[in-house]
PDB file of C-alpha atoms and ligand atoms in Angstrom:
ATOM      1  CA  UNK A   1       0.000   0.000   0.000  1.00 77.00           C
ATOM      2  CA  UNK A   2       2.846   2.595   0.822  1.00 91.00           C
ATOM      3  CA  UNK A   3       3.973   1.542  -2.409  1.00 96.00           C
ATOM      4  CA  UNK A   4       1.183   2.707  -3.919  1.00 98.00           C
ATOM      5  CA  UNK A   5       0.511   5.448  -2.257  1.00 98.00           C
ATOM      6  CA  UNK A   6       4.219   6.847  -3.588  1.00 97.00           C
ATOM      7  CA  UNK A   7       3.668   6.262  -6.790  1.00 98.00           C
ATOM      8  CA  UNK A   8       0.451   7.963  -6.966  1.00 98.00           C
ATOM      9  CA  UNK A   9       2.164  10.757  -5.438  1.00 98.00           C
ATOM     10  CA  UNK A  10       4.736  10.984  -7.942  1.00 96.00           C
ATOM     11  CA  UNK A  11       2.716  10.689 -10.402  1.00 97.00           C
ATOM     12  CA  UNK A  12       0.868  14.186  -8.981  1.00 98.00           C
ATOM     13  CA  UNK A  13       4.095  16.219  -7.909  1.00 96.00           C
ATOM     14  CA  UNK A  14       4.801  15.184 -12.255  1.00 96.00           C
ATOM     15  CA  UNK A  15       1.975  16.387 -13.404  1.00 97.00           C
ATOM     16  CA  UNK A  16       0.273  19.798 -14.069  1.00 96.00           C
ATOM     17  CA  UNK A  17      -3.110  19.141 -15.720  1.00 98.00           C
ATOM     18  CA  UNK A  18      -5.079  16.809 -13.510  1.00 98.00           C
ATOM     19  CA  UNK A  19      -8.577  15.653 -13.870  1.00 98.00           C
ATOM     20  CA  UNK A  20     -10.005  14.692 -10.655  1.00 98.00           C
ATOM     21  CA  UNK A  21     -13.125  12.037 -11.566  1.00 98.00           C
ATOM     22  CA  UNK A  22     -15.557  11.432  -8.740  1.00 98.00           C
ATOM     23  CA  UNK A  23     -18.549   9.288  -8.009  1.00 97.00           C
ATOM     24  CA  UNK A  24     -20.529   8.439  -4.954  1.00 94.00           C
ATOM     25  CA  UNK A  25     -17.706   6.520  -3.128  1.00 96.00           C
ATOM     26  CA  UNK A  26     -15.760   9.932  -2.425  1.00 97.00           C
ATOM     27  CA  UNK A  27     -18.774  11.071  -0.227  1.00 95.00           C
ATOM     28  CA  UNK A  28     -19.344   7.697   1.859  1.00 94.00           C
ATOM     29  CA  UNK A  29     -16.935   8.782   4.336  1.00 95.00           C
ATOM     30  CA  UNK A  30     -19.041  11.878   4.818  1.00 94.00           C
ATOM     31  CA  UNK A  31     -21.956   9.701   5.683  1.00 90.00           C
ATOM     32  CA  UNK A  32     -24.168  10.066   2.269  1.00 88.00           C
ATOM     33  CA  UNK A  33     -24.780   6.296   1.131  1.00 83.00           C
ATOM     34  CA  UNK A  34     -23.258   5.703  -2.393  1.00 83.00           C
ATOM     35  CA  UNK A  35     -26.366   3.344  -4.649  1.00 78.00           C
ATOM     36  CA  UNK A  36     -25.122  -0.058  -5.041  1.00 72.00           C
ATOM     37  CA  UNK A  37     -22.951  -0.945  -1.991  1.00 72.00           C
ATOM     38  CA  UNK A  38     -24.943  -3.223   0.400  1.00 73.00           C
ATOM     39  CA  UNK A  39     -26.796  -0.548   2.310  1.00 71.00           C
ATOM     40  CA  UNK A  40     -26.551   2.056  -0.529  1.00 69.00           C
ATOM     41  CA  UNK A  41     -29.466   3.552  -1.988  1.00 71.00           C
ATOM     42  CA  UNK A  42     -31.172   1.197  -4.129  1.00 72.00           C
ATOM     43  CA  UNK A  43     -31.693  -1.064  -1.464  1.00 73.00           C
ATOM     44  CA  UNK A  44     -33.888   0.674   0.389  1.00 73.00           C
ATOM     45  CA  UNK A  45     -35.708   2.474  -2.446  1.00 77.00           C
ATOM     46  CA  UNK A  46     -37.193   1.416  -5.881  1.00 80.00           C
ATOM     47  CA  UNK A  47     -34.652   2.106  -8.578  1.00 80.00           C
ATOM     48  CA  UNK A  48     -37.807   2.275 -11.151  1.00 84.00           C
ATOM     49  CA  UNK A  49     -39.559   4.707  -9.806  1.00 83.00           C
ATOM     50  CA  UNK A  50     -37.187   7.749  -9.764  1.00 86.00           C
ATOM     51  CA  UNK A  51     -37.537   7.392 -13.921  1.00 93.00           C
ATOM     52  CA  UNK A  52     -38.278  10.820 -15.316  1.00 95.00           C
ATOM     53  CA  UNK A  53     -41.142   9.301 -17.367  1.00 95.00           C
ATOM     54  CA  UNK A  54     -43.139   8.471 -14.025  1.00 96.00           C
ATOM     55  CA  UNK A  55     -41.887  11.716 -12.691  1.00 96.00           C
ATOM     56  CA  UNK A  56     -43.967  13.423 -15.192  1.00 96.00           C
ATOM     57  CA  UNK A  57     -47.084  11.583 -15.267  1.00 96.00           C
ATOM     58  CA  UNK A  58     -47.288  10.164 -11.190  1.00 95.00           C
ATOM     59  CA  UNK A  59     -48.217  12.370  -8.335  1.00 96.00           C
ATOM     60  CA  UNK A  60     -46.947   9.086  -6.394  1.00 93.00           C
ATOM     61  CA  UNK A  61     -43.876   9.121  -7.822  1.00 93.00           C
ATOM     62  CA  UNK A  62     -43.024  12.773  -7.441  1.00 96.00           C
ATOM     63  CA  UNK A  63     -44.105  12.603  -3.409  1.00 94.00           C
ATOM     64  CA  UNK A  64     -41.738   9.376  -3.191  1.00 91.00           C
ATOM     65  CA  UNK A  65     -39.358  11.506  -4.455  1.00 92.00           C
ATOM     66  CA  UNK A  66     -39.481  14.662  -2.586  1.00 93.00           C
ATOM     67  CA  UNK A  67     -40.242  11.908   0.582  1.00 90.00           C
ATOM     68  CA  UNK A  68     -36.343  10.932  -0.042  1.00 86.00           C
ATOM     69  CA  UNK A  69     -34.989  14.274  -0.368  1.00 87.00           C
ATOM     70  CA  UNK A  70     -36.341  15.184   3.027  1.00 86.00           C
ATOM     71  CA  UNK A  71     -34.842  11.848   4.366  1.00 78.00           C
ATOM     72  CA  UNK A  72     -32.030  14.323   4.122  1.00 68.00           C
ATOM     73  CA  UNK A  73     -29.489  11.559   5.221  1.00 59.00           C
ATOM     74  CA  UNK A  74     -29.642   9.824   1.808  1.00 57.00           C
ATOM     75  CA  UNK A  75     -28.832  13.127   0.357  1.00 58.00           C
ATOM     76  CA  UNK A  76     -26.634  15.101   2.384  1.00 56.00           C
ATOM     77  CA  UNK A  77     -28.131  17.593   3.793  1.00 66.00           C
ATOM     78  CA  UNK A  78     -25.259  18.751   6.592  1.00 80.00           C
ATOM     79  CA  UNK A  79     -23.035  16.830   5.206  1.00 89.00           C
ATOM     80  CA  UNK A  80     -19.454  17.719   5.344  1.00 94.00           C
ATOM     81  CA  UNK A  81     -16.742  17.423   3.093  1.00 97.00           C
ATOM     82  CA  UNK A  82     -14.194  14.557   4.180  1.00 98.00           C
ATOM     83  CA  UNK A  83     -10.601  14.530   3.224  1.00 98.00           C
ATOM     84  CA  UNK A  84     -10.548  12.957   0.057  1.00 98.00           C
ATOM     85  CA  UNK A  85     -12.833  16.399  -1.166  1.00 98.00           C
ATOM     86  CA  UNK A  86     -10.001  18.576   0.864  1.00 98.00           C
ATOM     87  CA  UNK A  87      -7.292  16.886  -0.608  1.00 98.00           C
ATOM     88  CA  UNK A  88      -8.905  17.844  -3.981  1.00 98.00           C
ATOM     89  CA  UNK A  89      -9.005  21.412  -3.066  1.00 98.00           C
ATOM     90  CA  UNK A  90      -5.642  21.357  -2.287  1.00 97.00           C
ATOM     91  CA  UNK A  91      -4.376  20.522  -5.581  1.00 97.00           C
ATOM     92  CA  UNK A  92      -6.756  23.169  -6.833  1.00 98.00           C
ATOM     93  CA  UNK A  93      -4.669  25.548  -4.644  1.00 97.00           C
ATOM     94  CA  UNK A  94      -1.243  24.009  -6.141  1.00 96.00           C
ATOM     95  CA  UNK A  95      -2.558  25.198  -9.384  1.00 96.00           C
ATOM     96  CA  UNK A  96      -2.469  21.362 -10.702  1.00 97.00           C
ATOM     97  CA  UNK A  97      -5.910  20.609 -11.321  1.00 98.00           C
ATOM     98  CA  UNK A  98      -7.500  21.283 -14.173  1.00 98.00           C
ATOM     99  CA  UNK A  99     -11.261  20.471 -12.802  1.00 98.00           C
ATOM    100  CA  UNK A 100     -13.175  17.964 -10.750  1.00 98.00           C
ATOM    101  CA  UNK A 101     -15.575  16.378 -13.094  1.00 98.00           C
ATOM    102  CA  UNK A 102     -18.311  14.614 -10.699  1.00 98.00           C
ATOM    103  CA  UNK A 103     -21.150  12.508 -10.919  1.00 96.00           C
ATOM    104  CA  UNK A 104     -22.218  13.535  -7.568  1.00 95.00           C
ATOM    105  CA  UNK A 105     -25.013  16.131  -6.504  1.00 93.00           C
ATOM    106  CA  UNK A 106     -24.014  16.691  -2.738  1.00 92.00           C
ATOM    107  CA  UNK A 107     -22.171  19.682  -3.910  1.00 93.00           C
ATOM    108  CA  UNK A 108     -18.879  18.393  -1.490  1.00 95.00           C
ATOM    109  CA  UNK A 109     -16.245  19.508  -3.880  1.00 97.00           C
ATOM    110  CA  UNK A 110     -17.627  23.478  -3.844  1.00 97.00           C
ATOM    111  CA  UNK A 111     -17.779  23.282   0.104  1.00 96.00           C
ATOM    112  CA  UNK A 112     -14.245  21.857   0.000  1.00 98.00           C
ATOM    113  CA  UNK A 113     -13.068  24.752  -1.876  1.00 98.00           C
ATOM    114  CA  UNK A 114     -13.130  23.881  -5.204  1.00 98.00           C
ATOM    115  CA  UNK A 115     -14.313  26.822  -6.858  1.00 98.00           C
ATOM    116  CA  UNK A 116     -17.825  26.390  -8.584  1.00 96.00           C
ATOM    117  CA  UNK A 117     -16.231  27.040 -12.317  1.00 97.00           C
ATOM    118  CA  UNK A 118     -13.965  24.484 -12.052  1.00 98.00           C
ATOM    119  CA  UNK A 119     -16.629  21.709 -11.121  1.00 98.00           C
ATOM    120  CA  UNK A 120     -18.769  20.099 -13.778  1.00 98.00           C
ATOM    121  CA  UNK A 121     -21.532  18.264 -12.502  1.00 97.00           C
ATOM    122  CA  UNK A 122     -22.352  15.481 -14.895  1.00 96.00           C
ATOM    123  CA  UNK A 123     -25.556  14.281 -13.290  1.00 94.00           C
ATOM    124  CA  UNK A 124     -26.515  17.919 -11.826  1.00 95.00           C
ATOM    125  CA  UNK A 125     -26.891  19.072  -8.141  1.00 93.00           C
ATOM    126  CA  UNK A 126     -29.605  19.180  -5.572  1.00 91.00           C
ATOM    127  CA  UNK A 127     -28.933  23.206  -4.747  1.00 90.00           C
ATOM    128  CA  UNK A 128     -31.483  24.417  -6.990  1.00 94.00           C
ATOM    129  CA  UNK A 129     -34.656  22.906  -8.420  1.00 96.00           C
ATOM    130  CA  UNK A 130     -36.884  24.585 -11.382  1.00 98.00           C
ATOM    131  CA  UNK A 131     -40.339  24.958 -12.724  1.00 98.00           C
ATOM    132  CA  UNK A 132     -40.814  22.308 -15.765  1.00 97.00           C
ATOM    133  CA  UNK A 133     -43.229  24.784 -17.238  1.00 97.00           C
ATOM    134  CA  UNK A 134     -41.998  28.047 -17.207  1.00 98.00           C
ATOM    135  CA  UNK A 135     -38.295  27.094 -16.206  1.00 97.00           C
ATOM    136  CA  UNK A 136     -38.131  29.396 -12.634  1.00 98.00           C
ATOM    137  CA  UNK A 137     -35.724  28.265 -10.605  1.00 98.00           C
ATOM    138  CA  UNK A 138     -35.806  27.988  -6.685  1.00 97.00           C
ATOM    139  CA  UNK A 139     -32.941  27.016  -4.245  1.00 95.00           C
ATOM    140  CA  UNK A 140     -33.696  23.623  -3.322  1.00 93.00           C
ATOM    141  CA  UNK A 141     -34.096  24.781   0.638  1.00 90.00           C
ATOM    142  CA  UNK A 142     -36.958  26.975   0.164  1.00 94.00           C
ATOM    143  CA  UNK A 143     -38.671  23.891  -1.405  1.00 95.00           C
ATOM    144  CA  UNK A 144     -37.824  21.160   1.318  1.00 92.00           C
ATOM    145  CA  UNK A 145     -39.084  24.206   3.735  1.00 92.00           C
ATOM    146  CA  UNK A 146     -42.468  24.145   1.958  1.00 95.00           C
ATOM    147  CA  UNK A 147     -42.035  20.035   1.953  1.00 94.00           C
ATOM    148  CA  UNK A 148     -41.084  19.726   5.715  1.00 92.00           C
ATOM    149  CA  UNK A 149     -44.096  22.087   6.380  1.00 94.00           C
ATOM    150  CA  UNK A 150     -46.455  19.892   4.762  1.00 95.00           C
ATOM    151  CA  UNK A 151     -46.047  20.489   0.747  1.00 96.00           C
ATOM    152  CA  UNK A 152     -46.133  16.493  -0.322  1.00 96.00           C
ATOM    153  CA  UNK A 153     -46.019  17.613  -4.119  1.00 97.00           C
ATOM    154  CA  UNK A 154     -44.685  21.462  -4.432  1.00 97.00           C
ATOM    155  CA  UNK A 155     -45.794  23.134  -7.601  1.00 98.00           C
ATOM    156  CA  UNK A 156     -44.497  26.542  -9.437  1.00 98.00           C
ATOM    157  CA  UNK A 157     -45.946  30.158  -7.199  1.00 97.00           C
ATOM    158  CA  UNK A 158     -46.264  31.621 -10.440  1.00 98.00           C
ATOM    159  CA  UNK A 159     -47.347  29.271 -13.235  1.00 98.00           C
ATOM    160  CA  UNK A 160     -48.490  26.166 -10.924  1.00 98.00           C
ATOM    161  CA  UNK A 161     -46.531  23.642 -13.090  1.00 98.00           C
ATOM    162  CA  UNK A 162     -44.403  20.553 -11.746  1.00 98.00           C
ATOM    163  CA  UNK A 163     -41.160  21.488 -10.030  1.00 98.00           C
ATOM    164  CA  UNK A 164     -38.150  19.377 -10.099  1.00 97.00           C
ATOM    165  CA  UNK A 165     -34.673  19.154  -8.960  1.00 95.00           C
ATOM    166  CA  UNK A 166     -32.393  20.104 -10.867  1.00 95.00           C
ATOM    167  CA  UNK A 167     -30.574  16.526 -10.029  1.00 94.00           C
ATOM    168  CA  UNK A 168     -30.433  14.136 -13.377  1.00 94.00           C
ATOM    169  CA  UNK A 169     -33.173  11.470 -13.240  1.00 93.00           C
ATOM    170  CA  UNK A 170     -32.707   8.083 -15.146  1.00 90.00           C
ATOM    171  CA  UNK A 171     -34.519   8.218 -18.441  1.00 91.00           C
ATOM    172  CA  UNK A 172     -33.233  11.994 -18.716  1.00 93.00           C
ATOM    173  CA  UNK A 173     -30.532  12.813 -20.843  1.00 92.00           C
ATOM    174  CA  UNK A 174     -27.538  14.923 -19.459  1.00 92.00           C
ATOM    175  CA  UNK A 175     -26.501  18.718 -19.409  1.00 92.00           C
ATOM    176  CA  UNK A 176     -25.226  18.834 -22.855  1.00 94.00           C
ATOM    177  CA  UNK A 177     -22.412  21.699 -22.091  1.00 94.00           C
ATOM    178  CA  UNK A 178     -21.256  19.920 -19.111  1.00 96.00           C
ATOM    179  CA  UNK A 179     -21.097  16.401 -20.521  1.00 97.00           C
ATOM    180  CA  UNK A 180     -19.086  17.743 -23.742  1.00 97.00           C
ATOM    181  CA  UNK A 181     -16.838  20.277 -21.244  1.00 98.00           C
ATOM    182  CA  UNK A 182     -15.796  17.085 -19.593  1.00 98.00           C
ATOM    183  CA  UNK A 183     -15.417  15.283 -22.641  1.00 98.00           C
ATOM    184  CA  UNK A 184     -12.870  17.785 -23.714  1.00 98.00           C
ATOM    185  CA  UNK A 185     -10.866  18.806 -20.720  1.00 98.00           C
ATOM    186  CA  UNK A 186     -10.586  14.545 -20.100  1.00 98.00           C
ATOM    187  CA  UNK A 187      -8.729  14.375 -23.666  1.00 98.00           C
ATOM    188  CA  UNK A 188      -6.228  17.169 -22.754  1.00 98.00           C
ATOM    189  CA  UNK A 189      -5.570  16.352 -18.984  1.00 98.00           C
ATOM    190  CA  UNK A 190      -2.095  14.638 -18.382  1.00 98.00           C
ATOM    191  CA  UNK A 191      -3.258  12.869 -15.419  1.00 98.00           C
ATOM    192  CA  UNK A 192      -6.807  11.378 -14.629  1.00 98.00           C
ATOM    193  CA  UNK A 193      -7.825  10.502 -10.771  1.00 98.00           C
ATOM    194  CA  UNK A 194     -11.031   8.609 -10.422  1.00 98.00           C
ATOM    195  CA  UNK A 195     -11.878   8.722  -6.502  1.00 98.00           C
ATOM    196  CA  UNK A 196     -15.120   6.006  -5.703  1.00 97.00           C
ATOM    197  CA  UNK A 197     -16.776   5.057  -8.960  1.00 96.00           C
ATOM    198  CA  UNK A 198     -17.773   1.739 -10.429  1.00 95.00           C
ATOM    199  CA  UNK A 199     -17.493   3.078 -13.715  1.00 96.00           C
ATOM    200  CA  UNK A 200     -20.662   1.387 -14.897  1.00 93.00           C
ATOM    201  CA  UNK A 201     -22.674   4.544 -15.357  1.00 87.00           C
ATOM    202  CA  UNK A 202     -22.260   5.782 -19.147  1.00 87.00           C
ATOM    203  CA  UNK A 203     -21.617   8.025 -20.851  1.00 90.00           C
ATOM    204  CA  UNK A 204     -20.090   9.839 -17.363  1.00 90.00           C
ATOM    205  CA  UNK A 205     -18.300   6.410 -17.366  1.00 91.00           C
ATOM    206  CA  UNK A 206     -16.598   7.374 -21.222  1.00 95.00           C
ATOM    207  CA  UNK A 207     -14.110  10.119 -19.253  1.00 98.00           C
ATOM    208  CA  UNK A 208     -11.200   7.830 -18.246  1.00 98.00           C
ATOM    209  CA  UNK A 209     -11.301   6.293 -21.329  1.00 98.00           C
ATOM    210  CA  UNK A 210     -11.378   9.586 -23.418  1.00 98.00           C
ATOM    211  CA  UNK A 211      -8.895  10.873 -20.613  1.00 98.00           C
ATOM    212  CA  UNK A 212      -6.264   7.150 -21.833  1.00 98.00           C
ATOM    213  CA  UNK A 213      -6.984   7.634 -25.065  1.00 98.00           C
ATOM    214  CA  UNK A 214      -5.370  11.439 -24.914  1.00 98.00           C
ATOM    215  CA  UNK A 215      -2.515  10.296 -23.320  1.00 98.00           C
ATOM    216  CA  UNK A 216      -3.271  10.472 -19.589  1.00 98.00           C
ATOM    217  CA  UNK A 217      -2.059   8.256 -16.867  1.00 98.00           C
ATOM    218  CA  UNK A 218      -4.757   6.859 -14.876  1.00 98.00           C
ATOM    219  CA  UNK A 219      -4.913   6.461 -11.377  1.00 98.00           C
ATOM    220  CA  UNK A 220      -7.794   4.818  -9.562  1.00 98.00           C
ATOM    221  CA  UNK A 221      -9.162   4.759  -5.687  1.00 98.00           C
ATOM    222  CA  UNK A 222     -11.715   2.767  -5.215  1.00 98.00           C
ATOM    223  CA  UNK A 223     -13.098   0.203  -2.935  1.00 97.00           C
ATOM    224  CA  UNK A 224     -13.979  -2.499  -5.548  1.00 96.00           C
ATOM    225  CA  UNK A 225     -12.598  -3.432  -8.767  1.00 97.00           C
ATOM    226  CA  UNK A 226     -13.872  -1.158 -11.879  1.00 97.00           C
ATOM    227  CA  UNK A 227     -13.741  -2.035 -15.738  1.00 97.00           C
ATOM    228  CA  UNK A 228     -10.986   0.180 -16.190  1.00 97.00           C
ATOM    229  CA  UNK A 229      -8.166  -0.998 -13.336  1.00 98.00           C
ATOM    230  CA  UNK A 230      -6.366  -2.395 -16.184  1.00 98.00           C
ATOM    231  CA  UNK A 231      -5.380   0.733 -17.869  1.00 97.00           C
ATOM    232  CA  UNK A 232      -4.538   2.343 -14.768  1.00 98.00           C
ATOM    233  CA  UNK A 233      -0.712   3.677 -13.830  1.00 98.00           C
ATOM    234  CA  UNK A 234      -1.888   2.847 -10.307  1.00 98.00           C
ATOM    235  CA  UNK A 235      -5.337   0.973  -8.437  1.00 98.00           C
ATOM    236  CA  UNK A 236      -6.091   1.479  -4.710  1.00 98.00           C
ATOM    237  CA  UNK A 237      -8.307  -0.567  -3.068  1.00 98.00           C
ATOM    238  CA  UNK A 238      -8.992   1.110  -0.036  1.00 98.00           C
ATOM    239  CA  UNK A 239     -11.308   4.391   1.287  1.00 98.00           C
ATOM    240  CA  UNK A 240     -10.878   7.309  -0.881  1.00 98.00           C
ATOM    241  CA  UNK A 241     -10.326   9.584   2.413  1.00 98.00           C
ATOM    242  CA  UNK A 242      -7.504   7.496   4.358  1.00 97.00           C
ATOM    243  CA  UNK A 243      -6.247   7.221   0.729  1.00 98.00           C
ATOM    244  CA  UNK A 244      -5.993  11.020  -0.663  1.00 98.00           C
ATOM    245  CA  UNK A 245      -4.362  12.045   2.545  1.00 97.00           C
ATOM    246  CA  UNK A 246      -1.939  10.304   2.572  1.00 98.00           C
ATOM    247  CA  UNK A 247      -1.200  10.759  -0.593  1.00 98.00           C
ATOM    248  CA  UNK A 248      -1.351  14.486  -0.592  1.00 97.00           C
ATOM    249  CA  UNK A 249       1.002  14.656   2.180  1.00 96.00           C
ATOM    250  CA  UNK A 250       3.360  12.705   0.377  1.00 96.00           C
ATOM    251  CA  UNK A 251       2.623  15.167  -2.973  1.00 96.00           C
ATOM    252  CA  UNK A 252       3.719  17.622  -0.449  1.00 94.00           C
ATOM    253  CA  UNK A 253       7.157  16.402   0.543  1.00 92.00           C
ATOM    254  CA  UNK A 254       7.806  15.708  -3.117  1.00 87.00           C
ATOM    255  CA  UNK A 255       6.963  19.523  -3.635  1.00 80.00           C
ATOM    256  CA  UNK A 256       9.529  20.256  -1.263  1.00 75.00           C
ATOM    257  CA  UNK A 257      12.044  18.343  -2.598  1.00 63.00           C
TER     258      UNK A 257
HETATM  259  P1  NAD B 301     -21.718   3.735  -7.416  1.00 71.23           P
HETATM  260  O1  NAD B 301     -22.604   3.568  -6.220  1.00 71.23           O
HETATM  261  O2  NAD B 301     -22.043   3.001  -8.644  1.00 71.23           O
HETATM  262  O3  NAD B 301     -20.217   3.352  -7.034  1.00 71.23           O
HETATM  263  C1  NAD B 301     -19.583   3.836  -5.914  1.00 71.23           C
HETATM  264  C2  NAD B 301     -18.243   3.129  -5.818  1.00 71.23           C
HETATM  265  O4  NAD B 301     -17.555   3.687  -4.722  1.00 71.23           O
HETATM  266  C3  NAD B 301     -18.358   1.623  -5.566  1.00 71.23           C
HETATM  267  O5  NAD B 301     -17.594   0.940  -6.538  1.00 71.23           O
HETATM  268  C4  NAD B 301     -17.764   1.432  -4.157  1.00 71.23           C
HETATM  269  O6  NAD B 301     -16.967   0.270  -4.060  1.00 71.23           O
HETATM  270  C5  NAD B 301     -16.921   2.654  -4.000  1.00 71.23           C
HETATM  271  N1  NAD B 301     -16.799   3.152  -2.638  1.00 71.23           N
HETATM  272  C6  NAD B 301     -17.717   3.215  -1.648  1.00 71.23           C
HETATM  273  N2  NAD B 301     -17.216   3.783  -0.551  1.00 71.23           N
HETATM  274  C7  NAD B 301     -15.918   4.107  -0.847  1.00 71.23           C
HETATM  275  C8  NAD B 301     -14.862   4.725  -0.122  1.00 71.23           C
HETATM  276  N3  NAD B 301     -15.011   5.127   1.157  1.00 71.23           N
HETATM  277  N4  NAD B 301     -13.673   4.894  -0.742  1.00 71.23           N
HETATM  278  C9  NAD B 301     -13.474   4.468  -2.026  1.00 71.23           C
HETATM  279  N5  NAD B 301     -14.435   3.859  -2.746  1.00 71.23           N
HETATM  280  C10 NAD B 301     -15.645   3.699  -2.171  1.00 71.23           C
HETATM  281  O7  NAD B 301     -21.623   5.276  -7.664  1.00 71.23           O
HETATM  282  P2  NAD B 301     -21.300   6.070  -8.973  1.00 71.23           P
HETATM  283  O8  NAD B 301     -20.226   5.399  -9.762  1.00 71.23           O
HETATM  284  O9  NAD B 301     -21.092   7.462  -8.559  1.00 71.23           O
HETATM  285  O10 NAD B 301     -22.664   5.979  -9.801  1.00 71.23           O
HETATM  286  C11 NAD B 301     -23.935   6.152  -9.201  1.00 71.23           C
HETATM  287  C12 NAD B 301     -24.679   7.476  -9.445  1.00 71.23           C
HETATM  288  O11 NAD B 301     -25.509   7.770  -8.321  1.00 71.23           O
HETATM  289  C13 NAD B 301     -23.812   8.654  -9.444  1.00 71.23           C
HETATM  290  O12 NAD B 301     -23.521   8.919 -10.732  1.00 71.23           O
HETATM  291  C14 NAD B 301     -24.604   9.805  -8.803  1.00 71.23           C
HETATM  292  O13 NAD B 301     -25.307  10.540  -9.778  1.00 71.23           O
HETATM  293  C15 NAD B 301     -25.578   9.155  -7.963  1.00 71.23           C
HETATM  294  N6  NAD B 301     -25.345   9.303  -6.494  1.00 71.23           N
HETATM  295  C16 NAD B 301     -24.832  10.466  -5.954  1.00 71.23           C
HETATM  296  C17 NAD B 301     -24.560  10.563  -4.585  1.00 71.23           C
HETATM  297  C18 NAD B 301     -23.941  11.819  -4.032  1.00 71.23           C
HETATM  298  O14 NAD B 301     -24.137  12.892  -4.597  1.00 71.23           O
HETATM  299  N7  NAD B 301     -23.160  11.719  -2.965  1.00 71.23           N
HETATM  300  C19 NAD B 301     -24.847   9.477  -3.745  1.00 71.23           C
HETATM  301  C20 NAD B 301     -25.398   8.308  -4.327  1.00 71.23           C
HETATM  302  C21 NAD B 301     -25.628   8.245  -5.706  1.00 71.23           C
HETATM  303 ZN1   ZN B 302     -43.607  27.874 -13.472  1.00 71.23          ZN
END
């Protein structure tokens, strides 16, 4: 593991362009369940019916739904960023990293201190949520105030349509800017970290590859195996916190150097 640890490290002091690649395992440590781990999400909730499609057409569905963001544990809400998010910061404040691309929606990598430009959110964020209708947009909070006071199914103030967060359902496609921002800046990094992702959700899934593909070495923290360990410079095994700081304190001592 030290071993390991090193070489990641080196591999960070050598590089200047790094893509930091994030999925639910990063935010474990900071109590938010990640989906398929025993315990995770889906199995305590029904995977089919968070689909857009029944979004639109079930009042059911959308109470579920607002039901599990007020069951603000699942979620996040006071949350905290652990040190696999700081340790990301920190190389954001070494000027090496080029931009956290996450799949996440807990919004840990701003509250680290990544700034907000240099995160794209691939699967959107649960800080705002907007009017289907006439596209109005309210910070999430002002909603789960309405829900926690009774609202089971919040609607628009000023056109009554359907509100929704502003979170990427299954069945729904994703942000177009974001997903071909991260697309790009993958090709060009020099080094690509994915921190706690199966790597089974596509096309978010496509970035290491694109990231290989432009001549990137790959590094990869995770608890379990993922499809792409066999391209990587370097796999870890372990919890993405105990991991990245470590390994940023060793980035440090190579700085000094
Ligand atoms: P996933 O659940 O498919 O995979 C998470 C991976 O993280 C697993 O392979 C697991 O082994 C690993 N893991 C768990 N704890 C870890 C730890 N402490 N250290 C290192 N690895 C750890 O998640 P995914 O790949 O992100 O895909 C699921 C989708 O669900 C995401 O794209 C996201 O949109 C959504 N989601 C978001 C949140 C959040 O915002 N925090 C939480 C749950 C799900
Ligand atoms: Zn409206």
């Amino acid at each position: 593991m030290d071993y390991l640890i090193d070489q990641a490290a080196q591999l960070i002091a050598n590089s200047k362009r790094i893509i930091i690649f994030t999925g639910a395992g990063i935010s474990t440590e900071s109590g938010i369940p990640d989906f398929r781990s025993p315990g995770g999400i889906w199995s305590r909730y029904d995977p089919d019916e968070f689909t857009l499609q029944k979004y639109l057409v079930s009042e059911k569905s959308r109470k579920l739904h607002w039901q599990f963001y007020k069951d603000g544990k699942l979620f996040g809400s006071g949350a905290q960023p652990n040190p696999a998010h700081i340790a990301a910061a920190e190389l954001f404040r070494m000027g090496k990293l080029d931009c956290v691309i996450t799949q996440n929606v807990d919004s840990l990598h701003q509250g680290a201190g990544v700034p907000e430009e240099r995160v794209i959110e691939l699967h959107g964020n649960l800080r705002w949520a907007y009017c289907l209708d006439c596209n109005k947009r309210y910070p999430m909070n002002i909603i789960m105030t309405q829900v926690s006071q009774g609202a089971e199914d919040p609607h628009c103030d000023s056109c009554k349509g359907i509100l929704k967060p502003e979170t990427i359902f299954f069945g729904e496609a994703l942000p177009q800017r974001a997903l071909s921002e991260a697309a790009y800046r993958s090709r060009k990094a020099d080094l690509f970290i994915v921190i706690g992702s199966s790597l089974v959700v596509t096309p978010a899934a496509f970035m290491p590859q694109y990231a290989v593909d432009g001549g990137a070495k790959l590094i990869i923290i995770n608890l379990t195996p993922t499809p792409m360990d066999g391209y990587a410079a370097v796999v870890i095994h372990d919890k993405a916190g105990e991991v990245m700081s470590k390994v940023l304190e060793k980035v440090k001592r190579f700085s000094q150097l």
